[in-house]
CSV table of C-alpha atoms in Angstrom, one decimal:
chain,number,residue,atom,x,y,z
A,1,THR,CA,0.0,0.0,0.0
A,2,ASP,CA,1.2,3.5,-0.8
A,3,PHE,CA,0.7,5.2,2.6
A,4,THR,CA,1.6,8.6,1.1
A,5,THR,CA,-1.3,8.3,-1.2
A,6,VAL,CA,-3.6,7.2,1.7
A,7,ASN,CA,-2.5,10.2,3.7
A,8,ASN,CA,-3.1,12.6,0.9
A,9,THR,CA,-6.5,11.0,0.3
A,10,LEU,CA,-7.5,11.4,3.9
A,11,TYR,CA,-6.0,14.9,4.3
A,12,PRO,CA,-6.0,16.5,0.8
A,13,SER,CA,-6.2,20.0,2.2
A,14,LEU,CA,-3.1,19.9,4.4
A,15,GLN,CA,-0.8,21.1,1.7
A,16,ALA,CA,-3.2,23.8,0.8
A,17,VAL,CA,-4.1,25.0,4.3
A,18,SER,CA,-0.5,24.9,5.4
A,19,ASN,CA,-0.2,28.1,3.2
A,20,GLN,CA,-2.9,29.6,5.5
A,21,LEU,CA,-0.9,29.1,8.6
A,22,LEU,CA,-2.0,29.8,12.1
A,23,GLU,CA,-1.5,33.4,12.9
A,24,SER,CA,2.2,34.2,13.0
A,25,ASN,CA,4.5,33.3,15.9
A,26,LYS,CA,2.1,30.8,17.5
A,27,LYS,CA,3.8,28.9,20.4
A,28,TRP,CA,3.1,25.3,21.3
A,29,VAL,CA,3.8,23.5,24.6
A,30,LEU,CA,3.6,19.7,24.8
A,31,PHE,CA,2.9,17.3,27.6
A,32,GLY,CA,3.1,13.5,27.3
A,33,ASP,CA,5.5,10.6,27.1
A,34,SER,CA,8.3,9.3,24.7
A,35,ILE,CA,6.1,9.9,21.7
A,36,SER,CA,6.2,13.7,22.3
A,37,ASN,CA,9.5,14.2,24.2
A,38,THR,CA,11.7,15.5,21.4
A,39,LEU,CA,11.1,18.0,18.7
A,40,LEU,CA,13.6,16.4,16.3
A,41,ASP,CA,13.2,14.4,13.2
A,42,PRO,CA,11.9,11.6,13.1
A,43,ASP,CA,9.4,12.4,15.9
A,44,TYR,CA,5.9,13.7,15.1
A,45,PRO,CA,6.3,17.2,16.7
A,46,PHE,CA,9.1,18.0,14.2
A,47,TYR,CA,6.6,17.5,11.3
A,48,VAL,CA,4.0,19.7,13.0
A,49,ILE,CA,6.5,22.5,13.6
A,50,ASP,CA,7.6,22.2,10.0
A,51,ASN,CA,4.1,22.0,8.5
A,52,LEU,CA,2.8,25.0,10.4
A,53,LYS,CA,6.0,27.0,10.9
A,54,LEU,CA,5.5,27.2,14.6
A,55,THR,CA,8.0,29.1,16.8
A,56,GLY,CA,9.0,28.8,20.4
A,57,THR,CA,7.9,25.2,20.8
A,58,VAL,CA,8.6,23.6,24.2
A,59,THR,CA,8.0,20.0,25.4
A,60,ASN,CA,7.5,18.8,28.9
A,61,ALA,CA,6.9,15.2,27.8
A,62,VAL,CA,9.1,12.6,29.4
A,63,ALA,CA,9.7,9.0,28.2
A,64,GLY,CA,7.9,6.5,30.3
A,65,ASN,CA,5.6,9.0,31.9
A,66,THR,CA,2.1,8.2,33.0
A,67,SER,CA,-0.7,10.7,33.5
A,68,ALA,CA,0.2,10.8,37.2
A,69,ASP,CA,3.8,11.7,36.3
A,70,GLN,CA,2.8,14.4,33.9
A,71,LEU,CA,0.4,15.8,36.5
A,72,ILE,CA,3.3,16.1,39.0
A,73,ILE,CA,5.3,18.0,36.4
A,74,LEU,CA,2.4,20.3,35.6
A,75,ASN,CA,1.8,21.0,39.3
A,76,SER,CA,5.5,21.8,39.7
A,77,ILE,CA,5.5,24.2,36.7
A,78,LEU,CA,2.4,26.0,37.9
A,79,THR,CA,3.7,26.3,41.5
A,80,SER,CA,6.9,27.9,40.4
A,81,THR,CA,5.4,29.9,37.5
A,82,PRO,CA,1.6,30.4,37.7
A,83,THR,CA,1.7,32.5,34.5
A,84,TYR,CA,3.6,29.7,32.6
A,85,PHE,CA,0.9,29.2,29.9
A,86,ASN,CA,0.7,32.9,29.1
A,87,SER,CA,3.7,32.3,26.9
A,88,PHE,CA,1.9,29.7,24.8
A,89,ASP,CA,-1.1,29.7,22.3
A,90,ILE,CA,-1.4,25.9,21.9
A,91,ALA,CA,-1.1,23.1,24.4
A,92,SER,CA,-1.3,19.4,23.7
A,93,LEU,CA,-1.4,16.2,25.8
A,94,LEU,CA,-0.7,12.7,24.6
A,95,VAL,CA,-0.5,10.1,27.4
A,96,GLY,CA,-2.2,6.7,28.1
A,97,VAL,CA,0.0,3.9,26.8
A,98,ASN,CA,2.1,3.8,30.0
A,99,ASP,CA,-1.0,4.0,32.1
A,100,TRP,CA,-2.4,1.1,30.2
A,101,ALA,CA,0.9,-0.9,30.4
A,102,THR,CA,1.2,-0.4,34.2
A,103,ASN,CA,-2.4,-1.3,34.7
A,104,VAL,CA,-3.5,2.1,36.2
A,105,PRO,CA,-7.3,1.9,36.9
A,106,LEU,CA,-9.2,3.5,34.0
A,107,GLY,CA,-11.9,5.3,35.9
A,108,ASN,CA,-14.9,6.9,34.0
A,109,ARG,CA,-16.6,10.1,33.1
A,110,GLN,CA,-17.8,10.5,36.7
A,111,SER,CA,-14.3,10.2,38.2
A,112,LEU,CA,-13.1,13.1,40.4
A,113,ILE,CA,-9.9,15.0,39.9
A,114,THR,CA,-8.7,13.6,43.2
A,115,ASP,CA,-9.3,10.0,42.1
A,116,ALA,CA,-6.2,7.8,41.7
A,117,ASN,CA,-7.2,6.6,38.2
A,118,PHE,CA,-6.5,7.7,34.6
A,119,ALA,CA,-9.7,9.6,34.2
A,120,GLY,CA,-9.3,11.6,37.4
A,121,ARG,CA,-5.7,12.6,36.5
A,122,LEU,CA,-6.7,13.5,32.9
A,123,LYS,CA,-9.5,15.7,34.3
A,124,ALA,CA,-7.0,17.3,36.7
A,125,ILE,CA,-4.5,18.1,33.9
A,126,ILE,CA,-7.3,19.6,31.7
A,127,GLU,CA,-8.7,21.7,34.5
A,128,LYS,CA,-5.3,23.0,35.5
A,129,ILE,CA,-4.3,24.0,32.0
A,130,ILE,CA,-7.6,25.7,31.0
A,131,THR,CA,-7.8,27.4,34.4
A,132,ALA,CA,-4.3,28.8,34.0
A,133,LYS,CA,-5.1,30.2,30.6
A,134,PRO,CA,-8.8,29.9,29.5
A,135,SER,CA,-8.0,31.1,26.0
A,136,ILE,CA,-5.3,28.5,25.2
A,137,ARG,CA,-6.1,26.0,22.4
A,138,LEU,CA,-5.8,22.7,24.3
A,139,TYR,CA,-5.7,19.5,22.2
A,140,VAL,CA,-5.8,16.1,23.9
A,141,MET,CA,-4.8,13.2,21.8
A,142,THR,CA,-5.9,9.6,22.1
A,143,PRO,CA,-3.1,6.9,22.1
A,144,PHE,CA,-2.7,4.9,19.0
A,145,GLU,CA,-2.8,1.1,18.8
A,146,THR,CA,0.4,-0.9,19.6
A,147,ASN,CA,1.8,-4.4,19.1
A,148,SER,CA,4.7,-5.4,21.3
A,149,VAL,CA,5.5,-7.9,24.0
A,150,ALA,CA,4.6,-5.3,26.6
A,151,ALA,CA,1.6,-4.0,24.7
A,152,PRO,CA,0.1,-6.6,22.5
A,153,TYR,CA,-2.4,-5.5,19.8
A,154,ASN,CA,-5.9,-4.8,20.9
A,155,SER,CA,-5.5,-6.6,24.2
A,156,PHE,CA,-6.9,-6.1,27.7
A,157,ASN,CA,-4.5,-5.2,30.5
A,158,THR,CA,-4.9,-6.7,34.0
A,159,ALA,CA,-7.0,-3.7,35.0
A,160,GLY,CA,-9.5,-4.9,32.4
A,161,TYR,CA,-9.5,-2.4,29.6
A,162,THR,CA,-8.0,-1.8,26.1
A,163,LEU,CA,-6.4,1.2,24.5
A,164,ARG,CA,-9.6,1.5,22.4
A,165,GLU,CA,-11.7,1.9,25.5
A,166,MET,CA,-9.2,4.4,26.9
A,167,SER,CA,-9.5,6.4,23.7
A,168,VAL,CA,-13.3,6.5,23.9
A,169,LEU,CA,-13.1,7.7,27.5
A,170,ILE,CA,-10.6,10.4,26.6
A,171,SER,CA,-12.9,11.7,23.9
A,172,GLN,CA,-15.9,11.7,26.3
A,173,ILE,CA,-14.0,13.6,28.9
A,174,CYS,CA,-12.8,16.1,26.3
A,175,SER,CA,-16.4,16.6,25.2
A,176,ASP,CA,-17.5,17.2,28.8
A,177,TYR,CA,-14.9,20.0,29.1
A,178,SER,CA,-15.4,21.3,25.5
A,179,VAL,CA,-11.8,20.5,24.9
A,180,GLN,CA,-10.5,19.5,21.4
A,181,CYS,CA,-9.7,15.8,21.0
A,182,ILE,CA,-7.5,14.4,18.2
A,183,ASP,CA,-8.4,10.8,17.5
A,184,LEU,CA,-5.0,9.2,16.8
A,185,TYR,CA,-6.4,5.8,17.7
A,186,SER,CA,-8.7,5.7,14.7
A,187,LEU,CA,-7.0,8.2,12.3
A,188,SER,CA,-3.5,6.7,12.5
A,189,GLN,CA,-4.9,3.5,10.9
A,190,LEU,CA,-2.7,1.3,13.0
A,191,ASN,CA,-3.6,-2.4,12.8
A,192,LEU,CA,-1.7,-5.7,12.5
A,193,LYS,CA,-1.0,-5.0,8.8
A,194,THR,CA,0.1,-1.4,9.1
A,195,ILE,CA,2.0,-1.3,12.4
A,196,PRO,CA,5.2,-2.8,10.9
A,197,THR,CA,5.2,0.1,8.4
A,198,PHE,CA,4.4,2.9,10.9
A,199,LEU,CA,6.1,1.8,14.1
A,200,SER,CA,9.7,0.9,14.6
A,201,ASP,CA,9.2,-1.4,17.6
A,202,GLY,CA,5.5,-1.9,17.7
A,203,VAL,CA,5.1,1.2,20.0
A,204,HIS,CA,7.1,4.2,18.7
A,205,PRO,CA,6.6,5.7,15.3
A,206,ASN,CA,9.4,5.5,12.7
A,207,SER,CA,9.9,8.3,10.2
A,208,ILE,CA,6.9,7.2,8.1
A,209,GLY,CA,4.6,7.0,11.2
A,210,ALA,CA,5.9,10.2,12.7
A,211,LYS,CA,5.2,12.1,9.4
A,212,PHE,CA,1.7,10.6,9.1
A,213,ILE,CA,0.9,11.5,12.7
A,214,GLY,CA,2.4,14.9,12.3
A,215,ASP,CA,0.1,15.5,9.4
A,216,ILE,CA,-2.9,14.4,11.4
A,217,VAL,CA,-2.0,16.8,14.2
A,218,SER,CA,-1.3,19.6,11.8
A,219,LYS,CA,-4.7,19.3,10.2
A,220,ALA,CA,-6.4,19.3,13.6
A,221,PHE,CA,-4.5,22.4,14.6
A,222,LEU,CA,-5.6,24.1,11.4
A,223,SER,CA,-9.3,23.1,11.7
A,224,LYS,CA,-11.5,26.1,11.1
A,225,ASN,CA,-13.6,25.7,14.2
A,226,ASN,CA,-10.5,24.7,16.4
A,227,LYS,CA,-12.4,21.6,17.6
A,228,GLY,CA,-9.9,19.2,16.2
A,229,ILE,CA,-11.1,15.7,15.1
A,230,LEU,CA,-13.3,13.8,17.5
A,231,VAL,CA,-13.2,10.1,18.2
A,232,ASP,CA,-16.3,8.0,17.5
A,233,THR,CA,-17.7,7.4,21.0
A,234,GLY,CA,-20.0,4.7,19.7
A,235,ILE,CA,-17.3,2.1,19.7
A,236,LYS,CA,-18.5,-1.0,21.6
A,237,ARG,CA,-16.3,-3.2,23.8
A,238,LYS,CA,-15.1,-6.0,21.6
A,239,ARG,CA,-12.3,-8.5,21.4
A,240,GLU,CA,-10.7,-9.0,18.0
């Protein structure tokens, strides 16, 4: 399969709209894990920065981090610099795989921000960012599918949920907060046939996968209504 052709078919307007860039000098801050912790080629942030000509991009993502780890980092940042987000126009969050792999309880839409589960910590991160700067464009991304020894394809962890179910919950929580959700789980097209092409080790994108994901994120950042691309919340629990 020619994945460049697939990408262009899915996102034909990216090349055109990249000429209508976000207003000049937009600054982006990232939170997440190893997928977002460098701004260099071949990681997806490099392609977003290149596509949209963003300036002053900063990442607080750390390899191996869970939502709890990123919440600690965010709390530390806001304690030392309450006006931190005033320096940025766009914020993004991509976590979940490490929560899944370490069997963190998933929680649900009713979870509280004080709850020791993924949903509660996701809510806490969202609330802290949008409270610190209500006008910031916050994009929360769903994790994409994996296939490795530690994270087998479409499998249930010992806490009893899949990455698909986590992605649905993320989209629901984003909807509850009117926060933009980028559905990497669905839009990255990762399955047993495509994972070897897109991921270097079954978890981390190679240059092809990073470019593909970077284009998805770029298109979401450029969406006219700034609502990104929402996941289908009608997905039912199913083993494949």
